[in-house]
Amino acid sequence: MKIYCLFSTQSAPSKSNATVDLFLDHDMALAEMKTAYERKLAVLPFDVSLQTDWHRCSCEKDLASIIDGAHTYTWCIQERELDVQVAVEVQSGLVQNIYANADVWAEVYDLDLTDIQEEGGLSEGELRQAALAEQIGAPGWRSVW
């Protein structure tokens, strides 16, 4: 399982701090990094047309930085791989248990229902199929087996 870590640092002569935010999707991490970078430029305010050794900024692929005199702000995205494993126990066609080596969430979509259709509507099976399609269509979802 891939996660994307967004490291944010701020340093000044009298203090410094760092934070890490985790994302399951690289594009979401990148959007958050760019938003934080642009927000900081606006708050300072920072003249991006004036670039010197002690007054410069850049926002590239997975790295952004602002140096404003003794104040430094950086954002960096790093990809990490987590070994998350899931085992599903099925007996007589029914899920009995789901085991994992990490805290994960599981939703079981039973599509083997009698298709009794409500008048003018979708059957229960069609509703569950639609819910499953919506879930697996979200960013980051893919078939793993």
PDB file of N, CA and C in Angstrom, residues 80-125:
ATOM      1  N   ARG A  80       6.009   6.341   0.309  1.00  0.00           N
ATOM      2  CA  ARG A  80       6.414   5.223   1.158  1.00  0.00           C
ATOM      3  C   ARG A  80       5.507   4.039   0.860  1.00  0.00           C
ATOM      4  N   GLU A  81       6.043   2.851   1.035  1.00  0.00           N
ATOM      5  CA  GLU A  81       5.288   1.615   0.818  1.00  0.00           C
ATOM      6  C   GLU A  81       5.027   0.971   2.179  1.00  0.00           C
ATOM      7  N   LEU A  82       3.753   0.713   2.481  1.00  0.00           N
ATOM      8  CA  LEU A  82       3.374   0.009   3.710  1.00  0.00           C
ATOM      9  C   LEU A  82       2.947  -1.409   3.338  1.00  0.00           C
ATOM     10  N   ASP A  83       3.379  -2.376   4.118  1.00  0.00           N
ATOM     11  CA  ASP A  83       3.049  -3.773   3.855  1.00  0.00           C
ATOM     12  C   ASP A  83       1.724  -4.116   4.541  1.00  0.00           C
ATOM     13  N   VAL A  84       0.617  -3.649   3.961  1.00  0.00           N
ATOM     14  CA  VAL A  84      -0.708  -3.938   4.502  1.00  0.00           C
ATOM     15  C   VAL A  84      -1.237  -5.175   3.791  1.00  0.00           C
ATOM     16  N   GLN A  85      -1.646  -6.166   4.575  1.00  0.00           N
ATOM     17  CA  GLN A  85      -2.161  -7.410   4.015  1.00  0.00           C
ATOM     18  C   GLN A  85      -3.535  -7.697   4.601  1.00  0.00           C
ATOM     19  N   VAL A  86      -4.403  -8.254   3.767  1.00  0.00           N
ATOM     20  CA  VAL A  86      -5.767  -8.585   4.168  1.00  0.00           C
ATOM     21  C   VAL A  86      -6.049 -10.027   3.752  1.00  0.00           C
ATOM     22  N   ALA A  87      -6.685 -10.783   4.645  1.00  0.00           N
ATOM     23  CA  ALA A  87      -7.120 -12.149   4.335  1.00  0.00           C
ATOM     24  C   ALA A  87      -8.627 -12.232   4.597  1.00  0.00           C
ATOM     25  N   VAL A  88      -9.359 -12.764   3.621  1.00  0.00           N
ATOM     26  CA  VAL A  88     -10.810 -12.876   3.732  1.00  0.00           C
ATOM     27  C   VAL A  88     -11.164 -14.353   3.844  1.00  0.00           C
ATOM     28  N   GLU A  89     -11.873 -14.706   4.910  1.00  0.00           N
ATOM     29  CA  GLU A  89     -12.310 -16.090   5.145  1.00  0.00           C
ATOM     30  C   GLU A  89     -13.742 -16.243   4.639  1.00  0.00           C
ATOM     31  N   VAL A  90     -13.935 -17.144   3.667  1.00  0.00           N
ATOM     32  CA  VAL A  90     -15.250 -17.391   3.085  1.00  0.00           C
ATOM     33  C   VAL A  90     -15.596 -18.857   3.302  1.00  0.00           C
ATOM     34  N   GLN A  91     -16.802 -19.112   3.776  1.00  0.00           N
ATOM     35  CA  GLN A  91     -17.267 -20.486   3.973  1.00  0.00           C
ATOM     36  C   GLN A  91     -18.719 -20.557   3.509  1.00  0.00           C
ATOM     37  N   SER A  92     -19.022 -21.543   2.684  1.00  0.00           N
ATOM     38  CA  SER A  92     -20.368 -21.716   2.122  1.00  0.00           C
ATOM     39  C   SER A  92     -20.842 -20.459   1.394  1.00  0.00           C
ATOM     40  N   GLY A  93     -19.910 -19.782   0.740  1.00  0.00           N
ATOM     41  CA  GLY A  93     -20.269 -18.602  -0.031  1.00  0.00           C
ATOM     42  C   GLY A  93     -20.486 -17.348   0.792  1.00  0.00           C
ATOM     43  N   LEU A  94     -20.234 -17.412   2.115  1.00  0.00           N
ATOM     44  CA  LEU A  94     -20.439 -16.247   2.978  1.00  0.00           C
ATOM     45  C   LEU A  94     -19.120 -15.820   3.612  1.00  0.00           C
ATOM     46  N   VAL A  95     -18.890 -14.518   3.674  1.00  0.00           N
ATOM     47  CA  VAL A  95     -17.705 -14.006   4.360  1.00  0.00           C
ATOM     48  C   VAL A  95     -17.890 -14.248   5.849  1.00  0.00           C
ATOM     49  N   GLN A  96     -16.940 -14.966   6.438  1.00  0.00           N
ATOM     50  CA  GLN A  96     -16.998 -15.266   7.864  1.00  0.00           C
ATOM     51  C   GLN A  96     -16.172 -14.255   8.673  1.00  0.00           C
ATOM     52  N   ASN A  97     -14.978 -13.963   8.181  1.00  0.00           N
ATOM     53  CA  ASN A  97     -14.070 -13.041   8.875  1.00  0.00           C
ATOM     54  C   ASN A  97     -13.174 -12.344   7.857  1.00  0.00           C
ATOM     55  N   ILE A  98     -12.697 -11.184   8.255  1.00  0.00           N
ATOM     56  CA  ILE A  98     -11.691 -10.465   7.484  1.00  0.00           C
ATOM     57  C   ILE A  98     -10.557 -10.141   8.450  1.00  0.00           C
ATOM     58  N   TYR A  99      -9.351 -10.562   8.097  1.00  0.00           N
ATOM     59  CA  TYR A  99      -8.179 -10.363   8.935  1.00  0.00           C
ATOM     60  C   TYR A  99      -7.220  -9.409   8.225  1.00  0.00           C
ATOM     61  N   ALA A 100      -6.476  -8.624   8.995  1.00  0.00           N
ATOM     62  CA  ALA A 100      -5.495  -7.710   8.403  1.00  0.00           C
ATOM     63  C   ALA A 100      -4.366  -7.461   9.397  1.00  0.00           C
ATOM     64  N   ASN A 101      -3.222  -7.084   8.864  1.00  0.00           N
ATOM     65  CA  ASN A 101      -2.088  -6.765   9.726  1.00  0.00           C
ATOM     66  C   ASN A 101      -2.011  -5.265  10.036  1.00  0.00           C
ATOM     67  N   ALA A 102      -3.072  -4.523   9.723  1.00  0.00           N
ATOM     68  CA  ALA A 102      -3.160  -3.089  10.009  1.00  0.00           C
ATOM     69  C   ALA A 102      -4.638  -2.739  10.181  1.00  0.00           C
ATOM     70  N   ASP A 103      -4.891  -1.582  10.721  1.00  0.00           N
ATOM     71  CA  ASP A 103      -6.274  -1.137  10.862  1.00  0.00           C
ATOM     72  C   ASP A 103      -6.792  -0.726   9.490  1.00  0.00           C
ATOM     73  N   VAL A 104      -7.693  -1.525   8.957  1.00  0.00           N
ATOM     74  CA  VAL A 104      -8.307  -1.237   7.668  1.00  0.00           C
ATOM     75  C   VAL A 104      -9.814  -1.340   7.824  1.00  0.00           C
ATOM     76  N   TRP A 105     -10.516  -0.819   6.845  1.00  0.00           N
ATOM     77  CA  TRP A 105     -11.967  -0.858   6.838  1.00  0.00           C
ATOM     78  C   TRP A 105     -12.387  -1.741   5.674  1.00  0.00           C
ATOM     79  N   ALA A 106     -13.379  -2.572   5.890  1.00  0.00           N
ATOM     80  CA  ALA A 106     -13.851  -3.448   4.815  1.00  0.00           C
ATOM     81  C   ALA A 106     -15.368  -3.363   4.720  1.00  0.00           C
ATOM     82  N   GLU A 107     -15.853  -3.284   3.501  1.00  0.00           N
ATOM     83  CA  GLU A 107     -17.289  -3.300   3.218  1.00  0.00           C
ATOM     84  C   GLU A 107     -17.517  -4.449   2.261  1.00  0.00           C
ATOM     85  N   VAL A 108     -18.458  -5.317   2.592  1.00  0.00           N
ATOM     86  CA  VAL A 108     -18.762  -6.460   1.742  1.00  0.00           C
ATOM     87  C   VAL A 108     -20.028  -6.133   0.953  1.00  0.00           C
ATOM     88  N   TYR A 109     -19.945  -6.270  -0.370  1.00  0.00           N
ATOM     89  CA  TYR A 109     -21.080  -6.026  -1.253  1.00  0.00           C
ATOM     90  C   TYR A 109     -21.547  -7.372  -1.789  1.00  0.00           C
ATOM     91  N   ASP A 110     -22.619  -7.893  -1.225  1.00  0.00           N
ATOM     92  CA  ASP A 110     -23.167  -9.175  -1.664  1.00  0.00           C
ATOM     93  C   ASP A 110     -24.050  -8.921  -2.881  1.00  0.00           C
ATOM     94  N   LEU A 111     -23.575  -9.354  -4.028  1.00  0.00           N
ATOM     95  CA  LEU A 111     -24.309  -9.124  -5.272  1.00  0.00           C
ATOM     96  C   LEU A 111     -25.164 -10.326  -5.662  1.00  0.00           C
ATOM     97  N   ASP A 112     -25.127 -11.402  -4.870  1.00  0.00           N
ATOM     98  CA  ASP A 112     -25.904 -12.609  -5.153  1.00  0.00           C
ATOM     99  C   ASP A 112     -27.245 -12.576  -4.441  1.00  0.00           C
ATOM    100  N   LEU A 113     -28.019 -11.563  -4.695  1.00  0.00           N
ATOM    101  CA  LEU A 113     -29.342 -11.427  -4.092  1.00  0.00           C
ATOM    102  C   LEU A 113     -30.407 -11.714  -5.139  1.00  0.00           C
ATOM    103  N   THR A 114     -31.532 -12.136  -4.686  1.00  0.00           N
ATOM    104  CA  THR A 114     -32.651 -12.291  -5.598  1.00  0.00           C
ATOM    105  C   THR A 114     -33.016 -10.912  -6.122  1.00  0.00           C
ATOM    106  N   ASP A 115     -33.086 -10.802  -7.423  1.00  0.00           N
ATOM    107  CA  ASP A 115     -33.376  -9.504  -8.025  1.00  0.00           C
ATOM    108  C   ASP A 115     -34.871  -9.225  -8.033  1.00  0.00           C
ATOM    109  N   ILE A 116     -35.376  -8.810  -6.894  1.00  0.00           N
ATOM    110  CA  ILE A 116     -36.776  -8.398  -6.796  1.00  0.00           C
ATOM    111  C   ILE A 116     -36.787  -6.896  -7.023  1.00  0.00           C
ATOM    112  N   GLN A 117     -37.413  -6.507  -8.103  1.00  0.00           N
ATOM    113  CA  GLN A 117     -37.395  -5.112  -8.484  1.00  0.00           C
ATOM    114  C   GLN A 117     -38.619  -4.400  -7.943  1.00  0.00           C
ATOM    115  N   GLU A 118     -38.352  -3.275  -7.303  1.00  0.00           N
ATOM    116  CA  GLU A 118     -39.434  -2.416  -6.862  1.00  0.00           C
ATOM    117  C   GLU A 118     -40.069  -1.801  -8.103  1.00  0.00           C
ATOM    118  N   GLU A 119     -41.305  -1.484  -8.014  1.00  0.00           N
ATOM    119  CA  GLU A 119     -42.005  -0.928  -9.159  1.00  0.00           C
ATOM    120  C   GLU A 119     -41.361   0.393  -9.572  1.00  0.00           C
ATOM    121  N   GLY A 120     -40.853   0.438 -10.811  1.00  0.00           N
ATOM    122  CA  GLY A 120     -40.253   1.656 -11.346  1.00  0.00           C
ATOM    123  C   GLY A 120     -38.865   1.964 -10.795  1.00  0.00           C
ATOM    124  N   GLY A 121     -38.256   1.046 -10.040  1.00  0.00           N
ATOM    125  CA  GLY A 121     -36.938   1.327  -9.460  1.00  0.00           C
ATOM    126  C   GLY A 121     -35.952   0.219  -9.748  1.00  0.00           C
ATOM    127  N   LEU A 122     -34.810   0.326  -9.130  1.00  0.00           N
ATOM    128  CA  LEU A 122     -33.755  -0.662  -9.279  1.00  0.00           C
ATOM    129  C   LEU A 122     -33.926  -1.778  -8.258  1.00  0.00           C
ATOM    130  N   SER A 123     -33.431  -2.961  -8.610  1.00  0.00           N
ATOM    131  CA  SER A 123     -33.468  -4.072  -7.669  1.00  0.00           C
ATOM    132  C   SER A 123     -32.398  -3.861  -6.598  1.00  0.00           C
ATOM    133  N   GLU A 124     -32.500  -4.615  -5.513  1.00  0.00           N
ATOM    134  CA  GLU A 124     -31.512  -4.527  -4.432  1.00  0.00           C
ATOM    135  C   GLU A 124     -30.117  -4.853  -4.957  1.00  0.00           C
ATOM    136  N   GLY A 125     -30.014  -5.866  -5.814  1.00  0.00           N
ATOM    137  CA  GLY A 125     -28.734  -6.234  -6.405  1.00  0.00           C
ATOM    138  C   GLY A 125     -28.155  -5.110  -7.246  1.00  0.00           C
TER     139      GLY A 125
END
